[in-house]
Backbone as CSV, one residue per row, in Angstrom:
resi,resn,N_x,N_y,N_z,CA_x,CA_y,CA_z,C_x,C_y,C_z
1,MET,24.582,3.990,-16.883,24.048,2.638,-16.916,22.974,2.436,-15.848
2,VAL,23.273,2.935,-14.627,22.329,2.791,-13.531,21.050,3.572,-13.811
3,THR,21.203,4.816,-14.267,20.036,5.637,-14.581,19.233,5.027,-15.720
4,ALA,19.922,4.476,-16.716,19.227,3.834,-17.835,18.429,2.631,-17.362
5,THR,18.968,1.862,-16.424,18.256,0.709,-15.875,16.984,1.153,-15.169
6,PHE,17.085,2.226,-14.394,15.920,2.752,-13.677,14.855,3.235,-14.661
7,ILE,15.271,3.903,-15.717,14.330,4.402,-16.727,13.652,3.240,-17.450
8,ILE,14.428,2.197,-17.788,13.851,1.019,-18.450,12.805,0.361,-17.554
9,TYR,13.102,0.282,-16.264,12.138,-0.277,-15.312,10.834,0.529,-15.324
10,LEU,10.937,1.852,-15.271,9.744,2.700,-15.289,8.967,2.529,-16.596
11,LEU,9.665,2.426,-17.715,8.996,2.255,-19.005,8.258,0.920,-19.070
12,ILE,8.836,-0.117,-18.478,8.182,-1.431,-18.485,6.874,-1.391,-17.697
13,VAL,6.895,-0.800,-16.503,5.666,-0.767,-15.711,4.614,0.123,-16.367
14,LEU,5.042,1.201,-17.018,4.085,2.050,-17.729,3.497,1.310,-18.931
15,ALA,4.317,0.518,-19.620,3.818,-0.279,-20.747,2.796,-1.304,-20.277
16,LEU,3.036,-1.918,-19.138,2.060,-2.852,-18.579,0.745,-2.138,-18.265
17,GLY,0.844,-0.905,-17.791,-0.365,-0.129,-17.533,-1.158,0.146,-18.798
18,VAL,-0.471,0.443,-19.879,-1.146,0.702,-21.152,-1.843,-0.557,-21.671
19,VAL,-1.160,-1.702,-21.602,-1.775,-2.965,-22.040,-3.010,-3.270,-21.195
20,ALA,-2.913,-3.056,-19.880,-4.064,-3.276,-19.009,-5.217,-2.349,-19.375
21,TRP,-4.901,-1.125,-19.763,-5.947,-0.173,-20.180,-6.688,-0.688,-21.408
22,TRP,-5.962,-1.275,-22.356,-6.615,-1.832,-23.536,-7.573,-2.967,-23.172
23,MET,-7.279,-3.689,-22.090,-8.082,-4.847,-21.716,-9.173,-4.509,-20.705
24,THR,-9.244,-3.244,-20.298,-10.243,-2.823,-19.319,-11.437,-2.201,-20.043
25,THR,-12.595,-2.834,-19.878,-13.787,-2.374,-20.602,-14.897,-1.861,-19.707
26,ASN,-14.858,-2.181,-18.405,-15.921,-1.739,-17.509,-15.360,-1.561,-16.097
27,LEU,-16.239,-1.160,-15.175,-15.795,-0.885,-13.807,-15.291,-2.138,-13.112
28,ALA,-15.935,-3.276,-13.373,-15.492,-4.531,-12.749,-14.079,-4.888,-13.199
29,ASP,-13.765,-4.639,-14.468,-12.402,-4.862,-14.956,-11.421,-3.929,-14.250
30,TYR,-11.807,-2.680,-14.098,-10.917,-1.692,-13.510,-10.664,-1.971,-12.033
31,ILE,-11.713,-2.352,-11.287,-11.589,-2.547,-9.847,-10.999,-3.901,-9.486
32,LEU,-11.420,-4.964,-10.204,-11.009,-6.325,-9.839,-10.441,-7.123,-11.005
33,GLY,-10.139,-6.472,-12.099,-9.582,-7.205,-13.223,-10.540,-8.217,-13.813
34,GLY,-11.852,-7.960,-13.650,-12.844,-8.895,-14.171,-12.832,-10.234,-13.452
35,ARG,-12.192,-10.301,-12.292,-12.077,-11.545,-11.503,-11.436,-12.670,-12.319
36,ARG,-10.521,-12.352,-13.199,-9.961,-13.380,-14.069,-8.448,-13.578,-13.896
37,LEU,-7.889,-13.076,-12.819,-6.464,-13.291,-12.582,-6.211,-14.735,-12.142
38,GLY,-5.129,-15.315,-12.618,-4.768,-16.666,-12.225,-4.087,-16.685,-10.865
39,PRO,-3.891,-17.883,-10.295,-3.282,-17.981,-8.952,-1.848,-17.485,-8.903
40,GLY,-1.072,-17.706,-9.976,0.318,-17.266,-9.965,0.447,-15.761,-9.900
41,VAL,-0.279,-15.065,-10.774,-0.245,-13.600,-10.784,-0.800,-13.045,-9.482
42,THR,-1.896,-13.636,-9.008,-2.508,-13.173,-7.763,-1.542,-13.298,-6.594
43,ALA,-0.885,-14.448,-6.487,0.025,-14.676,-5.368,1.231,-13.743,-5.423
44,LEU,1.876,-13.667,-6.580,3.055,-12.813,-6.710,2.699,-11.342,-6.500
45,SER,1.570,-10.930,-7.068,1.154,-9.537,-6.936,0.869,-9.183,-5.488
46,ALA,0.102,-10.039,-4.816,-0.268,-9.755,-3.428,0.951,-9.698,-2.524
47,GLN,1.842,-10.664,-2.660,2.991,-10.702,-1.763,4.020,-9.633,-2.097
48,ALA,4.166,-9.298,-3.384,5.106,-8.238,-3.743,4.642,-6.895,-3.195
49,SER,3.345,-6.613,-3.323,2.839,-5.332,-2.823,2.797,-5.315,-1.302
50,ASP,2.611,-6.480,-0.692,2.488,-6.559,0.758,3.847,-6.494,1.445
51,MET,4.886,-7.085,0.821,6.134,-7.289,1.546,7.365,-6.684,0.893
52,SER,7.213,-5.871,-0.125,8.396,-5.422,-0.869,9.417,-4.712,0.017
53,GLY,9.014,-3.618,0.652,9.951,-2.875,1.490,10.397,-3.677,2.700
54,TRP,9.467,-4.378,3.322,9.794,-5.182,4.495,10.752,-6.306,4.134
55,LEU,10.501,-6.971,2.992,11.311,-8.125,2.612,12.715,-7.736,2.187
56,LEU,12.859,-6.612,1.505,14.172,-6.217,0.990,14.975,-5.351,1.957
57,LEU,14.296,-4.688,2.882,15.003,-3.800,3.808,14.817,-4.213,5.263
58,GLY,13.579,-4.385,5.685,13.301,-4.665,7.091,13.812,-6.011,7.558
59,LEU,13.449,-7.081,6.843,13.857,-8.428,7.267,15.372,-8.628,7.213
60,PRO,16.055,-8.207,6.127,17.530,-8.330,6.153,18.163,-7.558,7.305
61,GLY,17.607,-6.391,7.617,18.130,-5.629,8.747,17.940,-6.370,10.061
62,LEU,16.752,-6.987,10.223,16.494,-7.765,11.434,17.427,-8.969,11.516
63,ALA,17.614,-9.667,10.385,18.506,-10.830,10.365,19.949,-10.421,10.666
64,TYR,20.368,-9.281,10.158,21.720,-8.789,10.418,21.910,-8.499,11.906
65,ARG,20.842,-8.037,12.536,20.936,-7.668,13.955,20.726,-8.864,14.880
66,ALA,19.748,-9.741,14.532,19.353,-10.812,15.449,19.856,-12.190,15.044
67,GLY,20.323,-12.366,13.813,20.782,-13.674,13.369,19.637,-14.625,13.076
68,LEU,19.844,-15.921,13.369,18.843,-16.935,13.039,17.537,-16.753,13.801
69,ALA,17.561,-16.019,14.890,16.331,-15.781,15.645,15.320,-15.010,14.819
70,ALA,15.769,-14.325,13.781,14.855,-13.564,12.926,13.950,-14.469,12.109
71,VAL,14.248,-15.768,12.043,13.462,-16.677,11.211,12.031,-16.815,11.718
72,TRP,11.801,-16.539,13.003,10.453,-16.710,13.547,9.469,-15.719,12.952
73,MET,9.942,-14.539,12.588,9.017,-13.564,11.999,8.497,-14.014,10.635
74,PRO,9.350,-14.373,9.651,8.802,-14.850,8.373,8.034,-16.150,8.505
75,LEU,8.399,-16.996,9.470,7.647,-18.237,9.671,6.224,-17.941,10.122
76,GLY,6.091,-17.042,11.089,4.754,-16.651,11.536,3.959,-15.985,10.433
77,LEU,4.622,-15.153,9.645,3.955,-14.494,8.531,3.504,-15.502,7.482
78,LEU,4.346,-16.510,7.219,3.993,-17.542,6.252,2.751,-18.305,6.690
79,ILE,2.683,-18.665,7.967,1.515,-19.390,8.472,0.270,-18.516,8.390
80,GLY,0.389,-17.259,8.807,-0.760,-16.355,8.750,-1.241,-16.111,7.330
81,THR,-0.298,-15.945,6.397,-0.663,-15.729,5.000,-1.370,-16.952,4.425
82,TYR,-0.856,-18.140,4.736,-1.485,-19.365,4.247,-2.922,-19.493,4.757
83,LEU,-3.122,-19.248,6.057,-4.465,-19.354,6.620,-5.397,-18.311,6.019
84,ASN,-4.871,-17.128,5.763,-5.688,-16.076,5.149,-6.171,-16.491,3.761
85,TRP,-5.237,-16.975,2.923,-5.598,-17.382,1.565,-6.452,-18.645,1.559
86,ARG,-6.236,-19.520,2.522,-6.957,-20.786,2.563,-8.354,-20.654,3.144
87,LEU,-8.503,-19.848,4.194,-9.765,-19.794,4.923,-10.605,-18.552,4.622
88,VAL,-9.949,-17.399,4.489,-10.702,-16.144,4.344,-10.959,-15.792,2.881
89,ALA,-9.908,-15.833,2.053,-10.020,-15.354,0.672,-11.096,-16.068,-0.144
90,PRO,-11.182,-17.410,-0.146,-12.222,-18.068,-0.963,-13.635,-17.681,-0.542
91,ARG,-13.861,-17.599,0.761,-15.199,-17.243,1.252,-15.546,-15.797,0.892
92,LEU,-14.568,-14.916,1.017,-14.815,-13.513,0.675,-15.111,-13.370,-0.812
93,ARG,-14.379,-14.089,-1.644,-14.610,-14.015,-3.087,-16.011,-14.492,-3.445
94,GLU,-16.433,-15.613,-2.873,-17.767,-16.143,-3.148,-18.852,-15.207,-2.618
95,ALA,-18.613,-14.655,-1.430,-19.621,-13.781,-0.830,-19.785,-12.491,-1.621
96,THR,-18.688,-11.922,-2.110,-18.805,-10.681,-2.872,-19.548,-10.900,-4.190
97,GLN,-19.367,-12.061,-4.801,-20.125,-12.361,-6.018,-21.604,-12.566,-5.718
98,ARG,-21.862,-13.235,-4.609,-23.251,-13.553,-4.250,-24.025,-12.296,-3.844
99,LEU,-23.338,-11.341,-3.222,-24.000,-10.141,-2.731,-23.941,-9.024,-3.767
100,GLY,-24.490,-9.279,-4.921,-24.603,-8.243,-5.947,-23.304,-7.878,-6.610
101,ASN,-22.352,-8.817,-6.657,-21.057,-8.570,-7.270,-20.372,-7.352,-6.645
102,ALA,-20.257,-7.383,-5.312,-19.594,-6.291,-4.597,-18.145,-6.201,-5.046
103,LEU,-17.709,-5.010,-5.406,-16.375,-4.832,-5.974,-15.334,-4.383,-4.956
104,THR,-15.788,-3.863,-3.829,-14.860,-3.378,-2.805,-15.309,-3.882,-1.435
105,ILE,-14.418,-3.777,-0.456,-14.766,-4.175,0.913,-15.918,-3.320,1.457
106,PRO,-15.918,-1.992,1.267,-17.083,-1.225,1.706,-18.372,-1.685,1.039
107,ASP,-18.331,-2.015,-0.254,-19.508,-2.563,-0.932,-19.981,-3.842,-0.254
108,TYR,-19.030,-4.719,0.043,-19.364,-6.003,0.652,-19.993,-5.814,2.034
109,LEU,-19.381,-4.976,2.868,-19.910,-4.775,4.218,-21.314,-4.193,4.191
110,GLU,-21.531,-3.247,3.292,-22.857,-2.642,3.188,-23.901,-3.676,2.767
111,ALA,-23.563,-4.520,1.784,-24.501,-5.539,1.324,-24.660,-6.661,2.339
112,ARG,-23.579,-7.067,2.968,-23.619,-8.193,3.914,-24.504,-7.888,5.103
113,PHE,-24.427,-6.680,5.633,-25.194,-6.325,6.822,-26.424,-5.473,6.504
114,GLU,-26.719,-5.326,5.203,-27.914,-4.598,4.747,-28.006,-3.230,5.411
115,ASP,-26.896,-2.526,5.386,-26.813,-1.210,6.011,-27.379,-0.151,5.073
116,ARG,-28.499,0.383,5.413,-29.122,1.427,4.589,-28.651,2.832,4.965
117,THR,-27.944,2.950,6.092,-27.471,4.270,6.526,-26.155,4.663,5.851
118,ARG,-25.490,3.672,5.214,-24.186,3.856,4.572,-23.077,4.170,5.577
119,LEU,-23.363,3.911,6.877,-22.359,4.163,7.902,-21.181,3.206,7.760
120,LEU,-21.472,1.914,7.540,-20.399,0.936,7.394,-19.507,1.260,6.206
121,ARG,-20.129,1.648,5.099,-19.354,2.014,3.916,-18.424,3.191,4.217
122,THR,-18.943,4.184,4.926,-18.159,5.376,5.243,-16.996,5.052,6.168
123,LEU,-17.292,4.280,7.234,-16.244,3.933,8.189,-15.162,3.079,7.534
124,ALA,-15.580,2.097,6.723,-14.609,1.236,6.042,-13.758,2.039,5.067
125,SER,-14.379,2.967,4.361,-13.639,3.786,3.394,-12.614,4.673,4.092
126,VAL,-13.011,5.259,5.211,-12.089,6.120,5.960,-10.918,5.292,6.489
127,ALA,-11.211,4.106,7.043,-10.148,3.245,7.566,-9.168,2.846,6.459
128,ILE,-9.706,2.468,5.306,-8.854,2.091,4.178,-8.001,3.278,3.742
129,LEU,-8.600,4.442,3.636,-7.876,5.633,3.195,-6.739,5.974,4.155
130,VAL,-7.024,5.940,5.461,-6.011,6.323,6.450,-4.862,5.323,6.475
131,PHE,-5.193,4.038,6.641,-4.136,3.051,6.847,-3.378,2.731,5.558
132,LEU,-4.056,2.736,4.419,-3.334,2.478,3.181,-2.489,3.676,2.761
133,THR,-2.891,4.873,3.171,-2.039,6.033,2.915,-0.722,5.890,3.669
134,LEU,-0.799,5.449,4.926,0.418,5.213,5.698,1.243,4.090,5.080
135,TYR,0.565,3.044,4.624,1.269,1.912,4.012,1.982,2.337,2.727
136,VAL,1.268,3.068,1.872,1.870,3.526,0.619,3.047,4.454,0.902
137,GLY,2.887,5.305,1.902,3.983,6.200,2.265,5.223,5.432,2.688
138,SER,5.026,4.368,3.482,6.179,3.564,3.910,6.807,2.847,2.715
139,GLY,5.985,2.395,1.758,6.513,1.732,0.570,7.334,2.676,-0.287
140,LEU,6.849,3.902,-0.460,7.600,4.884,-1.242,8.914,5.247,-0.552
141,THR,8.865,5.354,0.774,10.081,5.644,1.529,11.103,4.530,1.356
142,ALA,10.629,3.267,1.455,11.531,2.128,1.284,12.132,2.120,-0.117
143,GLY,11.297,2.399,-1.120,11.800,2.446,-2.488,12.833,3.533,-2.681
144,GLY,12.578,4.711,-2.105,13.536,5.804,-2.216,14.864,5.476,-1.563
145,VAL,14.807,4.868,-0.372,16.036,4.482,0.331,16.801,3.427,-0.473
146,LEU,16.068,2.451,-1.022,16.714,1.379,-1.785,17.395,1.918,-3.039
147,PHE,16.673,2.733,-3.811,17.250,3.263,-5.038,18.420,4.209,-4.757
148,GLU,18.326,4.947,-3.654,19.422,5.850,-3.309,20.670,5.053,-2.932
149,ALA,20.484,3.950,-2.175,21.632,3.166,-1.713,22.233,2.306,-2.816
150,VAL,21.364,1.702,-3.651,21.842,0.748,-4.653,22.224,1.439,-5.956
151,PHE,21.358,2.356,-6.409,21.575,2.980,-7.716,22.141,4.390,-7.642
152,GLU,22.326,4.888,-6.408,22.868,6.238,-6.199,22.011,7.303,-6.880
153,ILE,20.708,7.073,-6.879,19.753,8.068,-7.388,19.267,8.906,-6.208
154,ASP,19.209,10.204,-6.374,18.778,11.083,-5.300,17.426,10.626,-4.729
155,TYR,17.344,10.583,-3.403,16.145,10.073,-2.716,14.874,10.776,-3.182
156,PHE,14.910,12.098,-3.278,13.717,12.851,-3.669,13.238,12.453,-5.057
157,TRP,14.190,12.357,-6.003,13.791,12.034,-7.367,13.384,10.575,-7.515
158,ALA,13.974,9.707,-6.716,13.573,8.301,-6.750,12.134,8.143,-6.276
159,VAL,11.795,8.793,-5.174,10.421,8.726,-4.652,9.447,9.393,-5.616
160,THR,9.831,10.537,-6.153,8.953,11.269,-7.072,8.679,10.453,-8.334
161,ALA,9.727,9.894,-8.934,9.545,9.104,-10.154,8.733,7.847,-9.878
162,GLY,9.002,7.188,-8.762,8.243,5.987,-8.415,6.776,6.287,-8.183
163,ALA,6.495,7.351,-7.433,5.109,7.728,-7.159,4.382,8.121,-8.443
164,ALA,5.056,8.867,-9.324,4.433,9.279,-10.588,4.107,8.067,-11.452
165,ALA,5.031,7.105,-11.530,4.789,5.905,-12.331,3.611,5.112,-11.772
166,ILE,3.542,4.978,-10.450,2.445,4.246,-9.819,1.114,4.919,-10.117
167,LEU,1.067,6.238,-9.971,-0.172,6.973,-10.226,-0.629,6.806,-11.676
168,VAL,0.322,6.869,-12.606,-0.049,6.789,-14.020,-0.577,5.409,-14.379
169,TYR,0.184,4.346,-14.053,-0.276,3.030,-14.500,-1.511,2.573,-13.730
170,THR,-1.686,3.041,-12.487,-2.904,2.704,-11.756,-4.103,3.427,-12.337
171,ALA,-3.927,4.694,-12.673,-5.034,5.483,-13.218,-5.509,4.951,-14.558
172,ILE,-4.576,4.522,-15.409,-4.993,4.110,-16.746,-5.319,2.627,-16.838
173,GLY,-4.726,1.797,-15.978,-4.920,0.354,-16.107,-5.641,-0.325,-14.973
174,GLY,-5.856,0.377,-13.861,-6.597,-0.188,-12.749,-5.947,-1.408,-12.129
175,PHE,-6.805,-2.330,-11.680,-6.334,-3.499,-10.937,-5.422,-4.393,-11.773
176,LEU,-5.730,-4.548,-13.049,-4.881,-5.370,-13.906,-3.460,-4.808,-13.971
177,ALA,-3.359,-3.504,-14.141,-2.040,-2.873,-14.220,-1.279,-3.054,-12.919
178,VAL,-1.961,-2.853,-11.795,-1.306,-3.012,-10.495,-0.842,-4.449,-10.306
179,SER,-1.699,-5.405,-10.658,-1.355,-6.819,-10.474,-0.181,-7.229,-11.355
180,TRP,-0.200,-6.806,-12.605,0.886,-7.184,-13.523,2.205,-6.546,-13.128
181,THR,2.171,-5.275,-12.763,3.414,-4.615,-12.369,3.944,-5.194,-11.064
182,ASP,3.040,-5.529,-10.138,3.482,-6.162,-8.894,4.081,-7.541,-9.161
183,THR,3.505,-8.273,-10.122,4.062,-9.574,-10.485,5.471,-9.418,-11.049
184,PHE,5.635,-8.434,-11.926,6.959,-8.139,-12.490,7.948,-7.783,-11.378
185,GLN,7.512,-6.945,-10.458,8.378,-6.551,-9.354,8.672,-7.731,-8.437
186,GLY,7.670,-8.601,-8.234,7.878,-9.782,-7.409,8.921,-10.713,-7.992
187,LEU,8.896,-10.887,-9.309,9.901,-11.723,-9.968,11.295,-11.106,-9.845
188,LEU,11.365,-9.779,-9.978,12.655,-9.097,-9.796,13.174,-9.295,-8.376
189,MET,12.268,-9.183,-7.401,12.660,-9.377,-6.008,13.162,-10.797,-5.778
190,LEU,12.461,-11.785,-6.353,12.861,-13.181,-6.181,14.255,-13.429,-6.750
191,VAL,14.487,-12.924,-7.967,15.796,-13.094,-8.596,16.884,-12.391,-7.771
192,ALA,16.580,-11.174,-7.306,17.565,-10.412,-6.539,17.917,-11.112,-5.229
193,LEU,16.912,-11.620,-4.535,17.168,-12.279,-3.253,17.972,-13.564,-3.430
194,LEU,17.613,-14.350,-4.449,18.359,-15.580,-4.711,19.796,-15.271,-5.134
195,ALA,19.940,-14.276,-6.002,21.278,-13.914,-6.478,22.142,-13.399,-5.334
196,ALA,21.573,-12.560,-4.473,22.348,-12.015,-3.352,22.808,-13.126,-2.419
197,GLY,21.919,-14.087,-2.144,22.289,-15.199,-1.277,23.389,-16.057,-1.879
198,MET,23.266,-16.372,-3.166,24.268,-17.216,-3.820,25.620,-16.507,-3.925
199,VAL,25.589,-15.215,-4.252,26.845,-14.461,-4.332,27.515,-14.390,-2.964
200,GLY,26.711,-14.186,-1.909,27.273,-14.143,-0.560,27.920,-15.459,-0.162
201,LEU,27.227,-16.567,-0.442,27.790,-17.883,-0.130,29.069,-18.150,-0.929
202,TRP,29.044,-17.786,-2.194,30.234,-17.984,-3.038,31.413,-17.162,-2.533
203,HIS,31.118,-15.922,-2.138,32.186,-15.028,-1.678,32.823,-15.549,-0.387
204,LEU,31.999,-16.159,0.491,32.514,-16.635,1.778,33.017,-18.070,1.715
205,GLY,32.711,-18.783,0.607,33.241,-20.139,0.461,32.290,-21.253,0.819
206,GLY,30.970,-20.995,0.810,29.999,-22.053,1.069,29.308,-21.909,2.417
207,PHE,28.408,-22.883,2.718,27.608,-22.801,3.946,28.477,-22.908,5.199
208,GLU,29.376,-23.864,5.214,30.198,-24.061,6.405,31.064,-22.837,6.692
209,ALA,31.683,-22.327,5.643,32.540,-21.144,5.831,31.713,-19.932,6.252
210,SER,30.510,-19.808,5.711,29.641,-18.691,6.080,29.226,-18.792,7.544
211,ALA,28.849,-20.011,7.963,28.466,-20.213,9.359,29.636,-19.926,10.297
212,GLN,30.825,-20.334,9.885,31.997,-20.093,10.722,32.300,-18.592,10.819
213,ALA,32.111,-17.864,9.712,32.343,-16.420,9.743,31.362,-15.736,10.687
214,VAL,30.102,-16.180,10.662,29.112,-15.615,11.584,29.462,-15.990,13.014
215,ARG,29.885,-17.241,13.237,30.246,-17.704,14.580,31.432,-16.915,15.133
216,ASP,32.379,-16.617,14.291,33.537,-15.838,14.733,33.132,-14.415,15.111
217,HIS,32.142,-13.894,14.423,31.687,-12.526,14.718,30.883,-12.482,16.008
218,ASP,29.900,-13.415,16.127,29.058,-13.475,17.330,28.326,-14.816,17.344
219,PRO,28.707,-15.744,18.214,28.081,-17.068,18.243,26.574,-17.022,18.490
220,LEU,26.092,-15.990,19.178,24.664,-15.910,19.481,23.826,-15.703,18.226
221,LEU,24.430,-15.225,17.148,23.690,-15.009,15.907,23.224,-16.328,15.284
222,LEU,23.827,-17.445,15.699,23.428,-18.753,15.178,22.474,-19.492,16.114
223,ASP,22.026,-18.802,17.154,21.082,-19.385,18.119,19.663,-19.020,17.699
224,TRP,18.845,-20.039,17.428,17.469,-19.802,16.976,16.576,-19.214,18.069
225,MET,16.950,-19.415,19.319,16.041,-19.099,20.426,16.441,-17.847,21.217
226,VAL,17.402,-17.100,20.727,17.804,-15.889,21.460,16.740,-14.819,21.328
C-alpha cells in the first residue's frame, strides 16, 4: 500500500509534466510559463519549493526542541516573504519585460547594467549553479529522510526516484511543470500539516490538555521568550 502510494505520487507529477509539455510552445513558455501563472499557483509553487524540507522536518524539529520560542523563525520568514512579494517581485517582473523580455536573472542583470563583457551574466550563472545545487541537494536529502521514516522506503531509492521524477518532468515541461507539481506538493503539505495538528490535539484531548502535557514535560517550552 505504501509503495503503491509513492508510485501514484510519482505518476501524478510525471503526468503534470506531460500536460505542461503540451502547453509549451516556445522558450518563454519553457522558462517562465509564458508569464501566465495565476497568484494562487505562483504562491503555492514558490513556497512549496522554498520551504518543503524546512517546513516538514526542520521547523517541527526546532519546535520540538525549543517549544513556543520557535514561533519567531516562521514569523520573521513570513514578514520577509511578504515584503519580497510586495516590494521586489512586481518591480522585477515589470523590469524584465521592459528590458527585452529578460527570461532569467542573468539576462536581466546583463540588460539592466548594459554589460557588454557578459561578466555579470557569467557571475550570476555561476552563483545560481553553486547555491541552487546545494539547495536541491538539501531538498533531495530531506525527501529521502521523510520517505524513509514515513513510508519505510529505502533512503537511496527514495532519493533516486525523486530525483529522476524531477529531472523528467522539468526537462519535458519546464517552468509550468515545476509550478504545477510544486502546487500539488504544496496542497499535500498543507493537508498533512493540518491533519497532523488535528490528530495530535484529538489524541491529547484538546488545547488545554495538550498545553498541560507540554507543561508537565518542560514548562520552559511554553515560554515565547526563551
